[in-house]
Amino acid sequence: MTQPLVSVIIPVYQCRDAVGGALESVFAQSLPAERVEVIAVDDGSTDGGGELLDELARAHDRLTVVHQPNSGGAGAPRNRGLELATGTFVFFLDADDRLGPEALERMTAMAERNGTDIVLGKQVGTGGRRAPKVFDRSIERTHVLDPDCDLFPRMSMAALQLFRRSLVEREKLRFTEGMLSHEDQLFTAGAYLAASGVSVLADYDCYYWAARTDGSSATQVGGAPPAEVHAIANRAMALVAEYAEPGELRDRLHYRYLLLEVFGLLEQRYLPAPGEGREIILKGCRELLETWLTPGLLELYDPRRRVFAHCLRNHLDEELAEVLRFHRTGGHPGLHIEDGRVYLKYPFFRDASAAIPDACYETREPVRVRHDLTELSWTDDALRLTGEFLLHHVDEAASALHLVLEDGTGTRHRIECQVSSSVRTDKGLATTYTASFLPVPGSWPDGRWTMALEAAAGGLTLTAPIVKPRGFAVPRAAVAPADGRWRLVRPLAPHERKKLTIEVGGALKPTDFKDVQIGQARGHRLRVEADPPPVLAAGEPPAMNVVLRRSGKGGGEIRTALRHHPGRPPHRCADLPVARAHPGVWRAFFQIDGVGDPVAVRLPEGTGRLGPLTASLVPPRRAYVRLDESPLAVHVTAPLRARAGRALGSIASRRKGTE
């Protein structure tokens, strides 16, 4: 008889409604049927689950069913399954969970390909169950003792994984019996520490991990008593110490145990516990800290857990309870910034009666900042910004705000902001500011400049990018004098929530001329009106022109100045003397002296056609203006000359026909 490749072990207790689905997910595996052995151990079920297993076994010869009295947890039935298993690998499946159809085939292939003893297949939470955060990418081969492996602190210690059976038997790994939870801690930790290698299969949903809808699973009803949990955690940490010398590696491996079985247990179970239960929790937590908490390990935890640890070690029981109540009610500590350090103001921060050191409250997380732009406009020959700078959960106002602009070469400009007000909100301290600048001096090289806001607070410099809010209108480009020449300054309009940029020295665009209109003027002229880019200078502005250029052979150019429109400032207008235009197609362009190349005169689509208009009487010519072309085109024709040409051609044809 062929040896099975995998033995799937399923402990069953009070799961009649779910175990059928779990077994069907095994029977439906893509591996050949003879390669999968299924062992279901009924741990004294009284809901008819044992009878259902016997019925299923009669229909599936791959299923072995074992019945035993209730043992008080999943450990004993799993151990019984290990005694019967004959597969190269063993996989532990809970009776209310299920496997993906290709799970076993993919995991065994990965183990054989890499020679690894454990494969952690991707787990997917269902019914509100949370899966471990270790499945961001597949890992062909690693080990928890490798210096760069962060698998151990992030994974679950649940044994719902693929294990090479030779590893299990060589290390004599078994589950702790009689515990409602944590029965797999020593088994899984021992396997990972002793394994030749570990693989992570993250690109396929291998295991669907369910939370029971009736809340009746062992972990959902509270799990093992705290004293048992602490005893298991102590043994697991001692096991880790056998494989890792004191230092950074051991601290990294120990991190998960104190996080979950000391700090996590305190947060979940201490306040609801009666007086005697609280004493048991405190005793177990203190013993674990006294045995295993090193200064290096303490530094790995966030301020809340460091405060917990200090209170526990110094028997500050009332203070501990107050901090736990603060956390349990959803309170968010404010921030205190001083000498470049940031502290989370949990209860008893700098309270002389408790004397909890500042180091417990210090956080390494960056201070969250946010910037909201409310105005960006050309005002008084400068670009004006108004906005709100928010320091999240900070009580003290920033001592200074600066607008910072930087180009791609690292050149920076800092513009001091004028602060209007600072208001405390439920999110933090909101400061309203205004800043004005014009990027034209010689120290502003041509190019693109990104904008950010800097705040000085308590010895820290905090920066927030300036981004475009949704639906925000960015002002148009403007012309500014610089170093004896004119340059275009353009605020660029990115997509929403992207960094705003200022472009200095860029090229003109047709859209820089707004509200373009075409009409007839006196004296057989064509009038062009437009609102050109604003000029940020009190003196004489640069010359602006409309240029007509003749296409084709012979060429030609007619240049007409754009002058101030007497009735529509800031519009300008130019009356083009089309009487001087020879027959042909003339394209129209806007030009600003010193600011790049001319750009096409464009009108809104569908504007239509203007003409004909009389361009001149002697010789008679007409101009047709096509308003929907890009650029605007003036078609000049000479009807008399055309008719004369056609007549002469007709005469010549008749003469030729009579010869």
Coordinates of C-alpha atoms in Angstrom, one line a residue, residues 51-447:
E51 CA -22.1 9.5 14.7
L52 CA -21.8 11.8 11.7
L53 CA -18.0 10.9 11.5
D54 CA -18.8 7.2 11.5
E55 CA -21.3 7.6 8.7
L56 CA -18.8 9.6 6.6
A57 CA -16.1 6.9 7.3
R58 CA -18.4 4.3 5.7
A59 CA -18.5 6.4 2.5
H60 CA -14.8 7.4 2.5
D61 CA -12.2 4.7 3.0
R62 CA -9.5 7.4 3.4
L63 CA -11.1 8.6 6.6
T64 CA -10.1 7.0 10.0
V65 CA -12.4 7.9 12.9
V66 CA -11.3 7.6 16.6
H67 CA -13.6 8.2 19.6
Q68 CA -12.3 9.1 23.0
P69 CA -13.7 10.8 26.2
N70 CA -13.6 14.6 26.3
S71 CA -10.1 15.8 27.2
G72 CA -10.8 19.5 27.7
G73 CA -9.0 20.8 24.7
A74 CA -7.6 20.1 21.2
G75 CA -4.2 18.9 22.5
A76 CA -5.1 15.3 23.3
P77 CA -7.1 14.5 20.1
R78 CA -4.2 16.0 18.0
N79 CA -1.7 13.8 19.9
R80 CA -3.9 10.7 19.3
G81 CA -3.9 11.6 15.6
L82 CA -0.1 11.9 15.5
E83 CA 0.1 8.4 17.0
L84 CA -1.8 7.0 14.0
A85 CA -0.4 9.2 11.2
T86 CA 1.7 7.6 8.5
G87 CA 2.2 10.4 6.0
T88 CA 5.4 12.1 5.1
F89 CA 3.8 15.4 6.3
V90 CA 1.1 16.1 8.8
F91 CA -1.4 18.9 8.6
F92 CA -3.7 20.0 11.4
L93 CA -7.2 21.2 10.4
D94 CA -9.8 22.4 12.8
A95 CA -13.2 21.0 12.4
D96 CA -14.9 24.3 11.7
D97 CA -12.3 25.4 9.1
R98 CA -11.6 24.3 5.5
L99 CA -8.8 24.0 3.0
G100 CA -8.5 25.6 -0.5
P101 CA -8.7 22.9 -3.2
E102 CA -5.0 23.0 -4.1
A103 CA -3.7 23.7 -0.6
L104 CA -2.0 20.4 0.2
E105 CA -0.6 19.9 -3.3
R106 CA 1.0 23.4 -3.3
M107 CA 2.3 23.2 0.3
T108 CA 3.9 19.7 -0.1
A109 CA 5.5 20.7 -3.4
M110 CA 7.0 23.8 -1.8
A111 CA 8.4 21.7 1.1
E112 CA 9.9 19.2 -1.3
R113 CA 11.3 21.8 -3.6
N114 CA 13.1 23.6 -0.8
G115 CA 13.7 20.8 1.6
T116 CA 11.9 22.7 4.4
D117 CA 10.2 21.1 7.4
I118 CA 7.4 23.6 7.7
V119 CA 5.2 25.3 5.2
L120 CA 3.0 28.2 6.5
G121 CA 0.2 28.4 3.9
K122 CA -1.8 31.6 3.5
Q123 CA -4.6 31.8 6.0
V124 CA -7.8 33.8 5.3
G125 CA -10.0 34.9 8.1
T126 CA -13.8 34.3 7.7
G127 CA -16.7 35.3 9.9
G128 CA -14.7 38.1 11.4
R129 CA -11.6 36.1 12.2
R130 CA -8.3 37.9 11.8
A131 CA -5.5 36.1 9.9
P132 CA -1.8 36.6 10.8
K133 CA 0.1 39.4 9.0
V134 CA 2.8 37.3 7.5
F135 CA 1.5 36.7 4.0
D136 CA 2.7 39.8 2.2
R137 CA 4.9 37.7 0.0
S138 CA 5.9 34.1 -0.5
I139 CA 9.3 33.0 1.0
E140 CA 10.9 29.9 -0.5
R141 CA 13.2 29.2 2.5
T142 CA 14.0 31.0 5.7
H143 CA 14.5 30.2 9.4
V144 CA 13.3 32.0 12.5
L145 CA 16.9 32.1 13.8
D146 CA 18.2 34.0 10.7
P147 CA 19.1 37.5 11.7
D148 CA 16.9 39.1 9.0
C149 CA 13.8 36.9 9.6
D150 CA 10.8 38.6 11.1
L151 CA 8.5 35.7 10.8
F152 CA 8.3 34.7 14.5
P153 CA 6.9 37.9 15.9
R154 CA 4.3 38.3 13.2
M155 CA 2.9 34.8 12.8
S156 CA 0.2 32.9 14.8
M157 CA 1.4 30.0 17.0
A158 CA -1.7 28.0 15.9
A159 CA -0.5 24.7 14.5
L160 CA -2.7 25.0 11.4
Q161 CA 0.3 24.4 9.1
L162 CA 2.1 21.7 7.2
F163 CA 4.9 19.9 9.2
R164 CA 7.3 17.2 8.1
R165 CA 6.5 14.2 10.3
S166 CA 10.1 13.3 10.7
L167 CA 10.7 16.6 12.5
V168 CA 7.8 16.0 14.8
E169 CA 9.0 12.5 15.8
R170 CA 12.7 13.5 16.0
E171 CA 12.0 16.3 18.4
K172 CA 9.2 14.4 20.2
L173 CA 6.8 17.3 19.7
R174 CA 3.4 17.0 21.2
F175 CA 0.6 19.2 22.2
T176 CA -0.2 20.3 25.8
E177 CA -3.3 18.4 26.9
G178 CA -6.3 19.6 28.9
M179 CA -6.0 23.3 27.9
L180 CA -8.8 25.3 26.2
S181 CA -6.3 27.4 24.3
H182 CA -2.5 27.8 23.9
E183 CA -2.2 24.0 23.6
D184 CA -0.1 24.4 20.4
Q185 CA 2.3 27.1 21.7
L186 CA 5.1 24.6 22.7
F187 CA 4.5 22.3 19.7
T188 CA 4.7 25.1 17.1
A189 CA 7.6 27.0 18.8
G190 CA 9.6 23.8 19.1
A191 CA 9.0 23.0 15.5
Y192 CA 10.1 26.4 14.2
L193 CA 13.2 26.5 16.3
A194 CA 14.3 22.9 15.4
A195 CA 13.3 22.9 11.7
S196 CA 15.9 22.8 9.0
G197 CA 14.0 25.5 7.2
V198 CA 10.6 27.2 6.8
S199 CA 8.6 28.2 3.7
V200 CA 5.8 30.7 3.4
L201 CA 3.2 30.2 0.7
A202 CA 1.4 33.5 0.3
D203 CA 0.1 33.5 -3.3
Y204 CA -2.7 31.0 -2.7
D205 CA -5.5 30.9 -0.1
C206 CA -4.7 27.6 1.6
Y207 CA -6.6 27.8 4.9
Y208 CA -10.0 29.4 5.6
W209 CA -9.9 30.2 9.3
A210 CA -13.4 30.6 10.8
A211 CA -14.8 32.4 13.8
R212 CA -17.9 30.5 15.0
T213 CA -21.1 32.4 14.6
D214 CA -22.3 31.3 18.0
G215 CA -19.1 32.5 19.7
S216 CA -18.5 29.0 21.2
S217 CA -14.9 28.3 20.2
A218 CA -12.3 27.9 23.0
T219 CA -10.6 31.2 22.3
Q220 CA -13.9 33.1 21.9
V221 CA -15.2 32.0 25.3
G222 CA -12.0 33.2 27.0
G223 CA -9.5 30.4 26.5
A224 CA -7.2 29.0 29.2
P225 CA -7.0 30.5 32.7
P226 CA -4.3 33.2 33.0
A227 CA -2.1 31.1 35.3
E228 CA -2.0 28.3 32.7
V229 CA -1.3 30.8 29.9
H230 CA 1.6 32.3 31.9
A231 CA 3.1 28.9 32.6
I232 CA 3.0 28.0 28.9
A233 CA 4.5 31.3 27.9
N234 CA 7.3 30.8 30.5
R235 CA 8.1 27.4 29.1
A236 CA 8.0 28.7 25.5
M237 CA 10.4 31.6 26.3
A238 CA 12.7 29.1 28.0
L239 CA 12.6 27.0 24.9
V240 CA 13.6 30.0 22.8
A241 CA 16.5 30.7 25.2
E242 CA 17.9 27.2 24.5
Y243 CA 18.3 28.2 20.8
A244 CA 19.2 31.9 21.1
E245 CA 21.9 33.5 23.2
P246 CA 21.0 36.7 25.2
G247 CA 20.9 39.6 22.9
E248 CA 19.1 41.1 20.0
L249 CA 17.9 37.8 18.4
R250 CA 16.5 36.4 21.6
D251 CA 14.8 39.7 22.4
R252 CA 13.2 39.6 18.9
L253 CA 11.9 36.1 19.4
H254 CA 10.7 36.8 23.0
Y255 CA 8.9 39.9 21.9
R256 CA 5.6 38.1 20.9
Y257 CA 5.2 36.4 24.2
L258 CA 5.3 39.4 26.5
L259 CA 3.2 41.4 24.0
L260 CA 0.4 38.8 23.9
E261 CA 0.6 37.0 27.2
V262 CA 1.5 39.9 29.5
F263 CA 0.4 43.2 27.9
G264 CA -2.4 41.8 25.7
L265 CA -3.7 39.7 28.6
L266 CA -3.7 42.7 30.9
E267 CA -5.7 44.8 28.3
Q268 CA -8.3 42.1 27.8
R269 CA -8.8 40.4 31.1
Y270 CA -7.4 42.4 34.0
L271 CA -10.2 45.0 34.5
P272 CA -13.1 42.6 34.2
A273 CA -11.5 40.1 36.6
P274 CA -12.6 39.9 40.3
G275 CA -10.1 40.8 43.0
E276 CA -8.6 37.4 43.3
G277 CA -8.4 37.0 39.5
R278 CA -6.6 40.3 39.3
E279 CA -4.0 39.1 41.8
I280 CA -3.4 35.9 39.8
I281 CA -2.9 38.0 36.6
L282 CA -0.5 40.4 38.3
K283 CA 1.5 37.6 39.8
G284 CA 2.0 35.8 36.5
C285 CA 2.7 38.9 34.5
R286 CA 5.3 40.1 37.1
E287 CA 7.1 36.7 37.1
L288 CA 7.4 36.7 33.3
L289 CA 8.8 40.3 33.3
E290 CA 11.2 39.6 36.1
T291 CA 12.5 36.5 34.3
W292 CA 12.6 37.6 30.7
L293 CA 12.3 41.4 30.2
T294 CA 15.7 42.9 29.3
P295 CA 16.4 46.6 28.6
G296 CA 16.8 45.8 24.9
L297 CA 13.4 44.0 24.8
L298 CA 11.7 46.8 26.7
E299 CA 12.9 49.2 24.0
L300 CA 11.0 47.2 21.4
Y301 CA 7.6 48.0 22.9
D302 CA 5.6 51.2 22.5
P303 CA 5.1 53.7 25.3
R304 CA 1.8 52.2 26.6
R305 CA 3.4 48.8 27.1
R306 CA 6.5 50.4 28.7
V307 CA 4.2 52.2 31.2
F308 CA 2.5 48.8 31.9
A309 CA 5.9 47.2 32.5
H310 CA 7.0 49.9 34.9
C311 CA 3.8 49.8 36.9
L312 CA 4.0 46.0 37.1
R313 CA 7.6 45.9 38.2
N314 CA 7.1 48.6 40.8
H315 CA 3.8 47.4 42.1
L316 CA 1.9 50.5 41.0
D317 CA -1.4 48.6 40.8
E318 CA -3.7 51.6 41.0
E319 CA -1.8 53.5 38.4
L320 CA -1.8 50.4 36.2
A321 CA -5.5 50.1 36.4
E322 CA -5.9 53.8 35.6
V323 CA -3.8 53.5 32.4
L324 CA -5.7 50.4 31.4
R325 CA -9.0 52.2 31.9
F326 CA -7.8 55.1 29.8
H327 CA -6.8 52.7 27.0
R328 CA -10.0 50.6 27.3
T329 CA -12.2 53.7 26.9
G330 CA -10.5 54.6 23.7
G331 CA -8.6 57.6 25.1
H332 CA -5.8 59.0 22.8
P333 CA -2.9 60.5 24.7
G334 CA -1.8 63.9 23.7
L335 CA 1.8 64.6 22.6
H336 CA 4.4 66.6 24.4
I337 CA 7.4 67.7 22.3
E338 CA 10.5 68.9 24.2
D339 CA 14.2 69.1 23.2
G340 CA 13.5 67.1 20.0
R341 CA 11.8 64.3 21.9
V342 CA 8.2 63.3 21.7
Y343 CA 6.2 61.9 24.6
L344 CA 2.8 60.3 24.7
K345 CA 0.9 61.8 27.6
Y346 CA -0.7 58.7 29.1
P347 CA -1.9 59.1 32.7
F348 CA 0.7 60.0 35.3
F349 CA 3.1 61.6 32.7
R350 CA 5.4 63.7 34.9
D351 CA 3.2 63.0 37.9
A352 CA 5.6 63.2 40.9
S353 CA 3.4 60.9 43.0
A354 CA 3.9 58.0 40.5
A355 CA 7.4 58.9 39.4
I356 CA 7.2 57.0 36.2
P357 CA 10.3 57.9 34.1
D358 CA 9.9 60.0 30.9
A359 CA 11.6 57.2 29.0
C360 CA 8.5 55.0 29.4
Y361 CA 6.4 57.7 27.6
E362 CA 8.8 58.5 24.8
T363 CA 7.7 57.5 21.4
R364 CA 9.7 56.9 18.2
E365 CA 6.7 57.3 16.0
P366 CA 6.8 60.5 13.9
V367 CA 4.4 63.3 14.8
R368 CA 1.5 63.2 12.4
V369 CA 0.9 66.5 10.6
R370 CA -1.6 67.6 8.0
H371 CA -1.9 70.6 5.7
D372 CA -5.1 71.9 4.1
L373 CA -4.8 74.5 1.4
T374 CA -7.6 77.0 1.3
E375 CA -6.3 79.7 -1.1
L376 CA -3.8 80.0 -3.9
S377 CA -3.9 83.2 -5.9
W378 CA -2.0 86.1 -7.5
T379 CA -2.4 89.0 -5.1
D380 CA -0.4 92.2 -5.0
D381 CA 2.1 90.9 -7.6
A382 CA 2.9 87.8 -5.6
L383 CA 1.6 84.3 -5.2
R384 CA -0.4 84.1 -2.0
L385 CA -1.1 80.9 -0.1
T386 CA -3.5 80.5 2.8
G387 CA -4.0 77.2 4.6
E388 CA -4.2 75.3 7.9
F389 CA -1.4 73.3 9.4
L390 CA -2.6 70.6 11.9
L391 CA -0.3 69.0 14.5
H392 CA -2.2 65.8 15.5
H393 CA -2.7 65.5 19.3
V394 CA -0.1 68.2 20.1
D395 CA -1.1 70.8 22.7
E396 CA 1.8 73.3 22.2
A397 CA 1.7 75.7 19.2
A398 CA 4.6 75.6 16.7
S399 CA 7.1 78.4 17.3
A400 CA 7.4 79.2 13.6
L401 CA 6.0 78.2 10.2
H402 CA 7.9 78.4 6.9
L403 CA 6.9 77.7 3.3
V404 CA 9.7 75.7 1.7
L405 CA 10.2 75.4 -2.0
E406 CA 12.8 73.1 -3.5
D407 CA 13.9 72.2 -7.0
G408 CA 15.4 69.1 -8.4
T409 CA 19.0 70.3 -7.7
G410 CA 18.4 70.7 -4.0
T411 CA 18.2 74.5 -4.0
R412 CA 15.8 75.6 -1.3
H413 CA 13.9 78.8 -0.4
R414 CA 12.3 79.3 2.9
I415 CA 9.5 81.9 3.2
E416 CA 8.3 82.9 6.7
C417 CA 4.6 82.6 7.1
Q418 CA 2.3 85.0 8.9
V419 CA 0.3 83.1 11.5
S420 CA -3.4 84.2 11.8
S421 CA -4.6 81.9 14.6
S422 CA -4.0 78.6 16.5
V423 CA -7.0 76.7 17.7
R424 CA -7.2 73.4 19.6
T425 CA -9.6 70.9 18.1
D426 CA -10.4 67.3 18.9
K427 CA -7.7 66.3 16.4
G428 CA -4.9 68.6 17.7
L429 CA -3.6 72.1 17.2
A430 CA -4.7 73.8 14.0
T431 CA -2.8 76.9 12.9
T432 CA -4.0 79.2 10.1
Y433 CA -1.3 80.9 8.1
T434 CA -0.6 83.1 5.0
A435 CA 2.5 83.2 2.9
S436 CA 3.4 85.4 -0.2
F437 CA 6.3 85.1 -2.6
L438 CA 7.3 85.7 -6.2
P439 CA 10.0 83.3 -7.5
V440 CA 11.8 85.7 -9.8
P441 CA 15.2 86.8 -8.2
G442 CA 18.4 85.5 -9.7
S443 CA 18.6 82.8 -7.0
W444 CA 15.5 81.0 -8.5
P445 CA 16.8 79.0 -11.4
D446 CA 14.3 77.9 -14.1
G447 CA 12.7 74.7 -13.3

